[in-house]
Short mmCIF file of C-alpha atoms and ligand atoms in Angstrom, two decimals:
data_model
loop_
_atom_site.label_atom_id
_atom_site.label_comp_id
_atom_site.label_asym_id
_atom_site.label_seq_id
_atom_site.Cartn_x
_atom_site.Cartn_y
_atom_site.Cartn_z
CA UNK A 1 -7.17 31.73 -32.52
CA UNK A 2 -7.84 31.08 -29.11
CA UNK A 3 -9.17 26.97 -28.38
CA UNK A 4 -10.65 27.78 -24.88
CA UNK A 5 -11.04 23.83 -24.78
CA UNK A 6 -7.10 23.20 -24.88
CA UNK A 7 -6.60 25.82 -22.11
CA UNK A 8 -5.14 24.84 -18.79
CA UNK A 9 -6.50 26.40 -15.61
CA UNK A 10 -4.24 27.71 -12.44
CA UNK A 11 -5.28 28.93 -8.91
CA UNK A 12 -3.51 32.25 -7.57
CA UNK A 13 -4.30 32.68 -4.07
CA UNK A 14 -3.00 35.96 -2.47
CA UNK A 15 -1.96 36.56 1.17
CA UNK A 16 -1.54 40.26 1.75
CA UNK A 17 0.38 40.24 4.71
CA UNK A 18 3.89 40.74 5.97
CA UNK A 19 6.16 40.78 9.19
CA UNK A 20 7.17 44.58 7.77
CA UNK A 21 7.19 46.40 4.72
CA UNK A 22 10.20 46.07 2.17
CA UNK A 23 10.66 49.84 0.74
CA UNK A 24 11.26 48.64 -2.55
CA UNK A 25 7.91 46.80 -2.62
CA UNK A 26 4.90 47.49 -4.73
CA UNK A 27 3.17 43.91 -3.92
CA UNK A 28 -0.19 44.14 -2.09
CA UNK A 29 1.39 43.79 1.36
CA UNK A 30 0.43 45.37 4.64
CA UNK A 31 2.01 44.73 8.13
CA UNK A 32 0.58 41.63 10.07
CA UNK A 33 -2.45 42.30 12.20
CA UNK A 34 -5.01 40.11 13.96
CA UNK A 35 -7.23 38.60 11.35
CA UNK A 36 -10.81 36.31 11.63
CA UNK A 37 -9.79 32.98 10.21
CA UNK A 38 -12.95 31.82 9.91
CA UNK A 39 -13.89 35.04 8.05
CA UNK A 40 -10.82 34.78 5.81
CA UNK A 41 -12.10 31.31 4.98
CA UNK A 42 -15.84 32.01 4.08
CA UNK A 43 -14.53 34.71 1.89
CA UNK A 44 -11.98 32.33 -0.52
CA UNK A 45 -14.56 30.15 -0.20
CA UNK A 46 -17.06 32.26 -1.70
CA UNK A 47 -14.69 33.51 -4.28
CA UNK A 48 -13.73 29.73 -5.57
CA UNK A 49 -17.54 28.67 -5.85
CA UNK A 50 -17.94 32.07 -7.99
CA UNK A 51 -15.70 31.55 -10.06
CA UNK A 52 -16.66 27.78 -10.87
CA UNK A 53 -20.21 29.72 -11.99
CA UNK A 54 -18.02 32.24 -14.05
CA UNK A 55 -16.08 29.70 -15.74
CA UNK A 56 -19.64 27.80 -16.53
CA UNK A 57 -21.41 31.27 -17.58
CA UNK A 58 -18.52 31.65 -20.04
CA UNK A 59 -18.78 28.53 -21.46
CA UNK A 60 -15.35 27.48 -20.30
CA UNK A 61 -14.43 23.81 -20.54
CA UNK A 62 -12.37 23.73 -17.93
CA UNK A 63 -10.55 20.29 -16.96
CA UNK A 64 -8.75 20.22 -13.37
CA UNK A 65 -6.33 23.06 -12.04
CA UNK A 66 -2.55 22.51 -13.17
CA UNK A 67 -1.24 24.63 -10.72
CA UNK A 68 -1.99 26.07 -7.07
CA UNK A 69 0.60 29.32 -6.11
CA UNK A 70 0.05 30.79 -3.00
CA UNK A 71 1.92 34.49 -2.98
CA UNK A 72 1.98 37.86 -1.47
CA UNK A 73 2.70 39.34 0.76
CA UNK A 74 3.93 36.48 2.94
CA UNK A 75 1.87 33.12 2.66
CA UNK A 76 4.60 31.43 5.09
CA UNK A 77 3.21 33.19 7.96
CA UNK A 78 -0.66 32.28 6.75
CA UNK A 79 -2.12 30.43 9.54
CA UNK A 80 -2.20 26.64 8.48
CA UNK A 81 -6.08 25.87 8.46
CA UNK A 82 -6.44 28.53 5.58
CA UNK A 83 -3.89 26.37 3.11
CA UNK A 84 -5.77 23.45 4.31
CA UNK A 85 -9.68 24.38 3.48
CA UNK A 86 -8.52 26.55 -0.07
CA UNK A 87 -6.90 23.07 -0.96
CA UNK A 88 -9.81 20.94 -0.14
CA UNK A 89 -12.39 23.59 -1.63
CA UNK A 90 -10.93 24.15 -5.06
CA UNK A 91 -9.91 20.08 -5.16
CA UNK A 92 -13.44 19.54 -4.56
CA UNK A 93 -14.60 22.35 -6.97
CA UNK A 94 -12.11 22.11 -10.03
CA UNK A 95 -10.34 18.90 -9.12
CA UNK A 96 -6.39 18.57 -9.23
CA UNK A 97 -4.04 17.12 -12.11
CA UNK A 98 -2.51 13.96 -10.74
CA UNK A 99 1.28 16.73 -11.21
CA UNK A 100 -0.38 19.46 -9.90
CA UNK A 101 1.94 21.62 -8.68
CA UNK A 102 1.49 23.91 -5.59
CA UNK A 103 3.54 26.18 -4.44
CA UNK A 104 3.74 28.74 -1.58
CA UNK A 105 6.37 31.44 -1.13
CA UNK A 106 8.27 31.85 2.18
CA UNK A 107 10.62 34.11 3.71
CA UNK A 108 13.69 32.81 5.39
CA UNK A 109 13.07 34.70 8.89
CA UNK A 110 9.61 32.87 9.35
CA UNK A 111 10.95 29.59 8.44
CA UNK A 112 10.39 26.79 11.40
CA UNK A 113 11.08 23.07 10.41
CA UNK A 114 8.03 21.86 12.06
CA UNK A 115 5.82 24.08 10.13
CA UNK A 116 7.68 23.40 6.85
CA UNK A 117 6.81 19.77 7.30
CA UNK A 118 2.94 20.56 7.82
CA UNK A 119 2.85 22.24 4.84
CA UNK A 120 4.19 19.51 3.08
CA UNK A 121 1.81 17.56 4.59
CA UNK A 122 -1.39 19.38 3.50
CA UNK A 123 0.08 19.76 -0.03
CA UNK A 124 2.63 22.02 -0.70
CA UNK A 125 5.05 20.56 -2.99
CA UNK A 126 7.41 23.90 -4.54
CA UNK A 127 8.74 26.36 -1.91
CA UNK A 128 9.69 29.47 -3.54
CA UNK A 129 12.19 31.23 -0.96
CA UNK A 130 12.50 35.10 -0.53
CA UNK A 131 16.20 34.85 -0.27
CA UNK A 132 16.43 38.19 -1.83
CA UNK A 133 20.35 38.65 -1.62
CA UNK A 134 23.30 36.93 -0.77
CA UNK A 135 24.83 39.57 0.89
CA UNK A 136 24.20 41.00 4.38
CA UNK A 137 24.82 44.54 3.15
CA UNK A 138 22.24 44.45 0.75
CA UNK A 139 20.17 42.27 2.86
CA UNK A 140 20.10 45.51 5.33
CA UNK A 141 19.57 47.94 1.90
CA UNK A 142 16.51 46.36 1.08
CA UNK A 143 15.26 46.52 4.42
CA UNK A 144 14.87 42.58 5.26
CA UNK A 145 14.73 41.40 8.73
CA UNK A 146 17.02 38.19 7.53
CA UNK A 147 20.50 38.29 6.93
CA UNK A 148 22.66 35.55 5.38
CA UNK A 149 22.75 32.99 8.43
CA UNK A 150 18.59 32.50 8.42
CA UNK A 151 19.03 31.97 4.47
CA UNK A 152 21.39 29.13 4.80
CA UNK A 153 19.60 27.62 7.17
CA UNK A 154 16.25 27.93 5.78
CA UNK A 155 16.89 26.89 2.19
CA UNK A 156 19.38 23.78 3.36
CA UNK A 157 16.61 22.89 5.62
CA UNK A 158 13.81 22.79 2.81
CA UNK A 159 15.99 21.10 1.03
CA UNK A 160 15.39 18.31 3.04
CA UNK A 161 11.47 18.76 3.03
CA UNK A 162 10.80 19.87 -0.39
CA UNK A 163 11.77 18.23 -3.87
CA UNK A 164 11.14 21.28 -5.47
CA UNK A 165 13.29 24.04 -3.77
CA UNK A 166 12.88 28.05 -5.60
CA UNK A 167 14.60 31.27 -4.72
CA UNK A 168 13.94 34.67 -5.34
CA UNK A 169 17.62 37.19 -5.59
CA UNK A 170 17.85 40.51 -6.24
CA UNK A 171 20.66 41.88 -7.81
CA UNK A 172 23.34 44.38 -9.90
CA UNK A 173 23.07 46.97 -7.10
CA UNK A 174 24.30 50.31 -7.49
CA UNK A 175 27.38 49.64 -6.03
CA UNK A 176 27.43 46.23 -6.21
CA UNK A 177 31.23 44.18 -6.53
CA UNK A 178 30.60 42.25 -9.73
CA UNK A 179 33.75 39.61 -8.77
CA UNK A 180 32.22 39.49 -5.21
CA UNK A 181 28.75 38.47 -6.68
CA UNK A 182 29.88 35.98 -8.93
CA UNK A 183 31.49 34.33 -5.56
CA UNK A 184 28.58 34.71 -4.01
CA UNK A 185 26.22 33.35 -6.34
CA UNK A 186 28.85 30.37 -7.07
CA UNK A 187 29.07 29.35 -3.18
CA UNK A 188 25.76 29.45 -2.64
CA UNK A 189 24.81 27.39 -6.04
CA UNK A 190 27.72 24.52 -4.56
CA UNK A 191 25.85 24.83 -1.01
CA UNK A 192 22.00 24.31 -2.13
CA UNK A 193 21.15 21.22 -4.14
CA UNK A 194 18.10 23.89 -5.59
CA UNK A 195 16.14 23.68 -8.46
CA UNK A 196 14.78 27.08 -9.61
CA UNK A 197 15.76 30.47 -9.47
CA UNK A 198 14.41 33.75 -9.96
CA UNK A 199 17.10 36.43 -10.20
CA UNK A 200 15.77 39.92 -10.59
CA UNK A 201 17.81 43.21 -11.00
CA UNK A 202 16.06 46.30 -8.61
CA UNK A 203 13.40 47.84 -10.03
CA UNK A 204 12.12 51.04 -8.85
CA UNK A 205 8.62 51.05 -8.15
CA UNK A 206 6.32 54.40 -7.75
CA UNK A 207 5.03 54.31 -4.87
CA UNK A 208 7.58 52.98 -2.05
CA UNK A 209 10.19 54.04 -0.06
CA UNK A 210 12.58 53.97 -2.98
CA UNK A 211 10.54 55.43 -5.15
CA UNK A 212 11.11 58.99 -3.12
CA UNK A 213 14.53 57.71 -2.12
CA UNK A 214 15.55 57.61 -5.75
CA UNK A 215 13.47 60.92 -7.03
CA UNK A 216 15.51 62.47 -3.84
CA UNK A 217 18.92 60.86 -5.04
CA UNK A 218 19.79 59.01 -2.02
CA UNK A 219 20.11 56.28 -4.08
CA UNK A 220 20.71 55.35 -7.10
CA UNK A 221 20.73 52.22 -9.74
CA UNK A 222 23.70 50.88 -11.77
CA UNK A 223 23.83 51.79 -15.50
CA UNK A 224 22.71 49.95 -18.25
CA UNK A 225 26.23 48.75 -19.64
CA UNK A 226 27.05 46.89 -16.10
CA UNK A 227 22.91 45.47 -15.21
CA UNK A 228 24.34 43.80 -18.79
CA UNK A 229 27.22 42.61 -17.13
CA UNK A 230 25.47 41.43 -14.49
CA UNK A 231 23.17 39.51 -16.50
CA UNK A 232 25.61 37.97 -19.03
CA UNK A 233 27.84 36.97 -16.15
CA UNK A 234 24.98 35.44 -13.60
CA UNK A 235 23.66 33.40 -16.92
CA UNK A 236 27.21 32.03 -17.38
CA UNK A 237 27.06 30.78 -13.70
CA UNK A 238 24.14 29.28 -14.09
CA UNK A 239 24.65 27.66 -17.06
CA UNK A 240 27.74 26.00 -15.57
CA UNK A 241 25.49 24.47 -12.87
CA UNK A 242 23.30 22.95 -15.32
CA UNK A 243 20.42 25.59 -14.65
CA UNK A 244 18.36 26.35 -18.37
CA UNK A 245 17.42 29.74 -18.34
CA UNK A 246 14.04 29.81 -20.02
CA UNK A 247 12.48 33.35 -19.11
CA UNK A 248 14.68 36.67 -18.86
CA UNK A 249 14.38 36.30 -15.14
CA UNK A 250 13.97 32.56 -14.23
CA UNK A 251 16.38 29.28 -14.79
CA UNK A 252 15.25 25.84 -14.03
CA UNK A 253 17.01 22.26 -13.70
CA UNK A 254 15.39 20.42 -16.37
CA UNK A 255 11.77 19.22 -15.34
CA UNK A 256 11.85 21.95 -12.87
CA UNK A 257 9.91 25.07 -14.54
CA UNK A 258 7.63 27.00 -12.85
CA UNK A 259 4.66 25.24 -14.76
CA UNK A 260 2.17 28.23 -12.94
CA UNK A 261 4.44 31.28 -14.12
CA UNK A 262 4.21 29.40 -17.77
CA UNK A 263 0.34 29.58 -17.70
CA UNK A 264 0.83 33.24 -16.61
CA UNK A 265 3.97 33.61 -20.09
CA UNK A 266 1.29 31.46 -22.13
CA UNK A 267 -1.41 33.40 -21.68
CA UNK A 268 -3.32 30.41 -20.11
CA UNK A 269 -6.38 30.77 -17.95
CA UNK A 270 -6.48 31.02 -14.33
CA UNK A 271 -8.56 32.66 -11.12
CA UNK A 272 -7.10 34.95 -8.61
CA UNK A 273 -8.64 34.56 -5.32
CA UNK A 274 -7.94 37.06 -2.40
CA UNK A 275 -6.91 40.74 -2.11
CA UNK A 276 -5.42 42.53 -4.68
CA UNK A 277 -5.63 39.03 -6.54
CA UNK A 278 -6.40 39.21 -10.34
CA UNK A 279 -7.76 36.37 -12.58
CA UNK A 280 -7.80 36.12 -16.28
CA UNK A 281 -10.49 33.57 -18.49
CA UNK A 282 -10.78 33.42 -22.36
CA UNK A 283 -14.44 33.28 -22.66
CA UNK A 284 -15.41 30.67 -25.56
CA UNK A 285 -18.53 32.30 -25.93
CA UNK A 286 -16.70 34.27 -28.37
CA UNK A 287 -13.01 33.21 -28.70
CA UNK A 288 -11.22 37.03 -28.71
CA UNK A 289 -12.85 37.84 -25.75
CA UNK A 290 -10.50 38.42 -21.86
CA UNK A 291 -12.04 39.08 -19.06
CA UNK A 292 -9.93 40.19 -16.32
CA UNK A 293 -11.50 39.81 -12.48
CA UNK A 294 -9.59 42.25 -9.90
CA UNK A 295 -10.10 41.96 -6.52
CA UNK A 296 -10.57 44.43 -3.49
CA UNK A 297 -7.05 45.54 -2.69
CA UNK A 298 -7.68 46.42 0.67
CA UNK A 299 -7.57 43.25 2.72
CA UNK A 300 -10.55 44.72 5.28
CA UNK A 301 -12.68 45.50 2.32
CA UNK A 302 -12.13 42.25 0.67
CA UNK A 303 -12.72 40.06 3.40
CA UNK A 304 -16.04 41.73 4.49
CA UNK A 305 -17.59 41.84 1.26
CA UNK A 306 -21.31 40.67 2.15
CA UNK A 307 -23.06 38.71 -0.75
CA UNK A 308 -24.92 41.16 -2.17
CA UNK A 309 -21.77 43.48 -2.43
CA UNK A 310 -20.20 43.40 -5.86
CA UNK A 311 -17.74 40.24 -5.96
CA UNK A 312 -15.05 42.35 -7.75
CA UNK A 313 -13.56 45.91 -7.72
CA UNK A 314 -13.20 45.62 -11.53
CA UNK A 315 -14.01 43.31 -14.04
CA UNK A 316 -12.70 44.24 -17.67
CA UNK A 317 -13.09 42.69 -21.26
CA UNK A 318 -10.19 43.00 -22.80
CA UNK A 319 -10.71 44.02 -27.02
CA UNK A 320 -8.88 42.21 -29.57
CA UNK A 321 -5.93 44.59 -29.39
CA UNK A 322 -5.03 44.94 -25.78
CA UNK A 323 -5.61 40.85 -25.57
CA UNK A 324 -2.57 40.37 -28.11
CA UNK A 325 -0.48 42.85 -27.04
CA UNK A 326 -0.33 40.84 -23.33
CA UNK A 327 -0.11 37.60 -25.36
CA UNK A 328 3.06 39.50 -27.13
CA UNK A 329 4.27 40.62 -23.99
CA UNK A 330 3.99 37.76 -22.09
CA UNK A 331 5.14 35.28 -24.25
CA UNK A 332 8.14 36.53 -25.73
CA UNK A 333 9.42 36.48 -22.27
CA UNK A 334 10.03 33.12 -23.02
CA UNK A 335 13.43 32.14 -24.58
CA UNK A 336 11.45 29.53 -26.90
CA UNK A 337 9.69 32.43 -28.09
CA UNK A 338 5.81 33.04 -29.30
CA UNK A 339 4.33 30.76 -31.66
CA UNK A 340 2.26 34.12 -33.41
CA UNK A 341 0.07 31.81 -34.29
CA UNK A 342 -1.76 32.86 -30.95
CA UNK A 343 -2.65 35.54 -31.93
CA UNK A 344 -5.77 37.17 -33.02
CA UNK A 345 -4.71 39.66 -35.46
CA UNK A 346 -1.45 38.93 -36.67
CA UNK A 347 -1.46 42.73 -38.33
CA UNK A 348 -0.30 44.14 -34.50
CA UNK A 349 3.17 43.41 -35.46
CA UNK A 350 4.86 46.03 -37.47
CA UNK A 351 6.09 44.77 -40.54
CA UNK A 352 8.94 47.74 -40.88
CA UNK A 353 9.77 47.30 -36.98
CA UNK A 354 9.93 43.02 -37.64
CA UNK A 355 12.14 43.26 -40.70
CA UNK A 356 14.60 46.15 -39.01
CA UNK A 357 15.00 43.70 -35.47
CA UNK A 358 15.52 41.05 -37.62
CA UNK A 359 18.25 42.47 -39.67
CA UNK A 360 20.01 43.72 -36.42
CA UNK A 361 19.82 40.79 -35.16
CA UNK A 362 17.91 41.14 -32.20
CA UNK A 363 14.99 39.21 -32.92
CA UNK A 364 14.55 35.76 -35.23
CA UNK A 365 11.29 35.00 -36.93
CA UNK A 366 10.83 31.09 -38.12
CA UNK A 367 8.34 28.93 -39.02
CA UNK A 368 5.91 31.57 -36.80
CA UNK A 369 8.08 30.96 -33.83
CA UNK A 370 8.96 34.80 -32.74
CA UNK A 371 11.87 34.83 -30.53
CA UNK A 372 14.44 37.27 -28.51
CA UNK A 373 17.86 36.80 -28.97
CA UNK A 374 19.44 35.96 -26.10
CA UNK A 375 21.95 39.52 -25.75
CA UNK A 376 18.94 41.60 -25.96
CA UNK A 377 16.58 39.89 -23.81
CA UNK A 378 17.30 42.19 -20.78
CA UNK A 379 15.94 44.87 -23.41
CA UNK A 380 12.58 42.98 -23.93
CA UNK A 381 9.97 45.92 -22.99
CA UNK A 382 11.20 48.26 -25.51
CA UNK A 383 11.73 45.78 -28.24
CA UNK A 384 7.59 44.80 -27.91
CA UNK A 385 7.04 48.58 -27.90
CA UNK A 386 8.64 48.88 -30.95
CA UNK A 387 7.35 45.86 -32.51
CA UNK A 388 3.42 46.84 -31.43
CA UNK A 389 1.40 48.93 -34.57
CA UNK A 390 -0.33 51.58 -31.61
C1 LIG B 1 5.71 38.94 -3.85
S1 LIG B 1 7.38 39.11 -3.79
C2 LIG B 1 7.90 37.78 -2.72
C3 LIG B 1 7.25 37.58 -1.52
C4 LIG B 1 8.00 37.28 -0.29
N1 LIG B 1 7.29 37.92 0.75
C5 LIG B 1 9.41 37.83 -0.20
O1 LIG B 1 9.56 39.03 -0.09
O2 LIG B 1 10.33 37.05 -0.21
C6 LIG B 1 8.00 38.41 -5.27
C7 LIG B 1 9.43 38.74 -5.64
O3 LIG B 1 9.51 39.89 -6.42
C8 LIG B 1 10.81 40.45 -6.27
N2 LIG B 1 10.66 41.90 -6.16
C9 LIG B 1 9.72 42.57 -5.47
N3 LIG B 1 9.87 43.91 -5.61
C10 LIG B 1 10.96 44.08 -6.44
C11 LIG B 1 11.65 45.22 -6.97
N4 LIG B 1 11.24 46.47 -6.71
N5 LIG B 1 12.69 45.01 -7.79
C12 LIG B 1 13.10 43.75 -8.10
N6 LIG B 1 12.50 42.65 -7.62
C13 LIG B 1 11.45 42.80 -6.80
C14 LIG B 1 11.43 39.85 -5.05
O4 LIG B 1 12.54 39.07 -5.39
C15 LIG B 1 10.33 39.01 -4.48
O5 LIG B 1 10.79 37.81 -3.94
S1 LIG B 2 8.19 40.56 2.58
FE1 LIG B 2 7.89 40.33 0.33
S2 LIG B 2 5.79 40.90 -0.09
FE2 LIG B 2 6.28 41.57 2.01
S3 LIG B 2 6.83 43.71 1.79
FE3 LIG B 2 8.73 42.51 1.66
S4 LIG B 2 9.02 42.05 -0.55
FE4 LIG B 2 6.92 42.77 -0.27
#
């Protein structure tokens, strides 16, 4: 059961917009245009002193925030005195850890030393870089107005800002050179003293550009055998440069885990402030109980929300059910695995489905530690589905 008490609490904040639109991207992103700062400002603003009163109304013992992520869209390009008053407000409202960690995702064309070094300066201390690919041809593929040159010098440049340097990769193309990746990855690994990395294979998302590219066939994503490949031989590489991998998509030095994607795999609690932004509390008025708070997407509507306009598009309770199915989901993303312990109803799990992974060895169950082996972790959606009583 749920201990709403022994929760930690994280701050999403989202910036919606973008120098252009990727047309594999499903994000809440919209090309740049000329925005009221002060506006922008009252409205997270409002947002963080309503959800102090939610957290109260719910009973929620909240200490200080663990984590701060700013993400979009393209938070690099958000105009400086934003950062600077949502860091003040919530440190005022909720208070920081003394390790609080705050991060704010940048892309490599809109990096500019100067800038970098503000940022730094007001608080940011984990740069998550949208290198994307280390290849110009895909570079151009996925429609990104970088190519290799700006990523070298924007993520050796950080370097010397930041102590706590991310990047984001795509990768296992359709076409895609499997040798010429592994080089790729390898040089660029023995070129950037980084510390995180987030290496994702395409995904295909309704919706975009590729979405009717792909339904059209002009193009097309590798089978399953080689994204294995891919995977197997991008985890060797990593572990060879001391990188633990610790969620099917992310690898981190050791002490360098993204502590605000954990709260997300943990099923923690935190707000999401800002369009398009989601937030998710345990209310200890009664310990099964989720709410979820989802924000205006559109970035005109959210911003001009007037006080006696409803605060939220949506906000849903969550029953028993479709709370442990997202703990499930979430946290057996996590090569430690889920302590089931966590959850509600134990009786979700199939018994039949349990004892069958088990004996295949795709799962191991010990000591109520629930766990993905390794090969199969690249298969993790369908295992849950079959693990899930409907
Ligand atoms: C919000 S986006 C990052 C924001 C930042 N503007 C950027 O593009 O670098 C988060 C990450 O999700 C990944 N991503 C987005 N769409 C994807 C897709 N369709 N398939 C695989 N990865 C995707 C990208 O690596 C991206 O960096
Ligand atoms: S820059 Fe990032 S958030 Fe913006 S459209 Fe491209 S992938 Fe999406």
């Amino acid at each position: 059961m749920i201990k709403n008490n022994e929760k930690l609490l994280s701050l999403y904040v989202h910036w919606p917009y973008c120098e252009a639109k990727c047309p594999y991207c499903d994000f809440n992103s919209h090309v740049n245009e000329v925005i009221d700062e002060n506006q922008w400002i009252k409205s997270y603003k409002n947002q963080l002193y309503y959800m102090k009163e939610e957290l109260l109304r719910n009973d929620i013992d909240f200490k200080n925030l663990n984590t701060v992520f700013f993400g979009g869209g393209t938070p690099s390009l958000m105009p400086l005195g934003i950062i600077e008053r949502i860091l003040d407000i919530s440190s005022n409202i909720f208070g920081f850890d003394t390790d609080i960690e705050i991060t704010l995702e940048a892309n490599p064309n809109s990096y500019d030393r100067t800038r970098f070094i503000k940022l730094k300066d007001i608080g940011i201390n984990r740069l998550s870089i949208g290198v994307q690919s280390l290849n110009n041809k895909y570079l151009k593929f996925l429609g990104r107005l970088h190519n290799i040159k700006d990523v070298n010098i924007a993520t050796r440049d950080a370097s010397s800002i930041f102590d706590n340097i991310s990047v984001d990769i795509i990768y296992a193309f359709y076409d895609q050179d499997l040798v010429e990746w592994t080089n790729e990855l390898e040089t660029f690994l023995k070129a950037n003293n980084l510390h995180h990395l987030s290496l994702y294979q395409l995904t295909i998302e309704e919706g975009t550009k590729f979405f009717k590219d792909y339904n059209k066939g002009i193009i097309k994503l590798i089978d399953d055998d080689l994204a294995s490949e891919f995977y197997k031989v991008s985890n060797n590489i990593l572990t060879d440069f001391e990188f633990i991998k610790y969620e099917v998509s992310n690898y981190a030095k050791e002490g360098f885990r993204c502590k605000h994607n954990l709260n997300y795999w943990n099923s923690e609690n935190w707000i999401g402030i800002g369009p398009g932004a989601f937030g998710r509390l345990w209310s200890s008025n009664s310990k099964t109980k989720r709410i979820e708070y989802q924000n205006y997407k559109n970035p005109k509507t959210w911003v001009s929300r007037n006080f006696f306009q409803a605060k939220f598009d949506k906000i849903t309770e969550f029953d028993c059910h479709v709370s442990d199915t997202d703990v499930l989901m979430m946290g057996l993303r996590l090569y430690e695995g889920l302590d089931i312990s966590k959850l509600n109803n134990r009786s979700i799990i199939n018994d039949d489905s349990l004892n069958y992974l088990k004996k295949q060895q795709m799962i191991s169950f010990k000591e109520n530690i629930l766990k993905i082996h390794e090969d199969h972790m690249i298969k993790l959606n369908s295992i849950v589905n079959y693990l899930i009583n409907p």
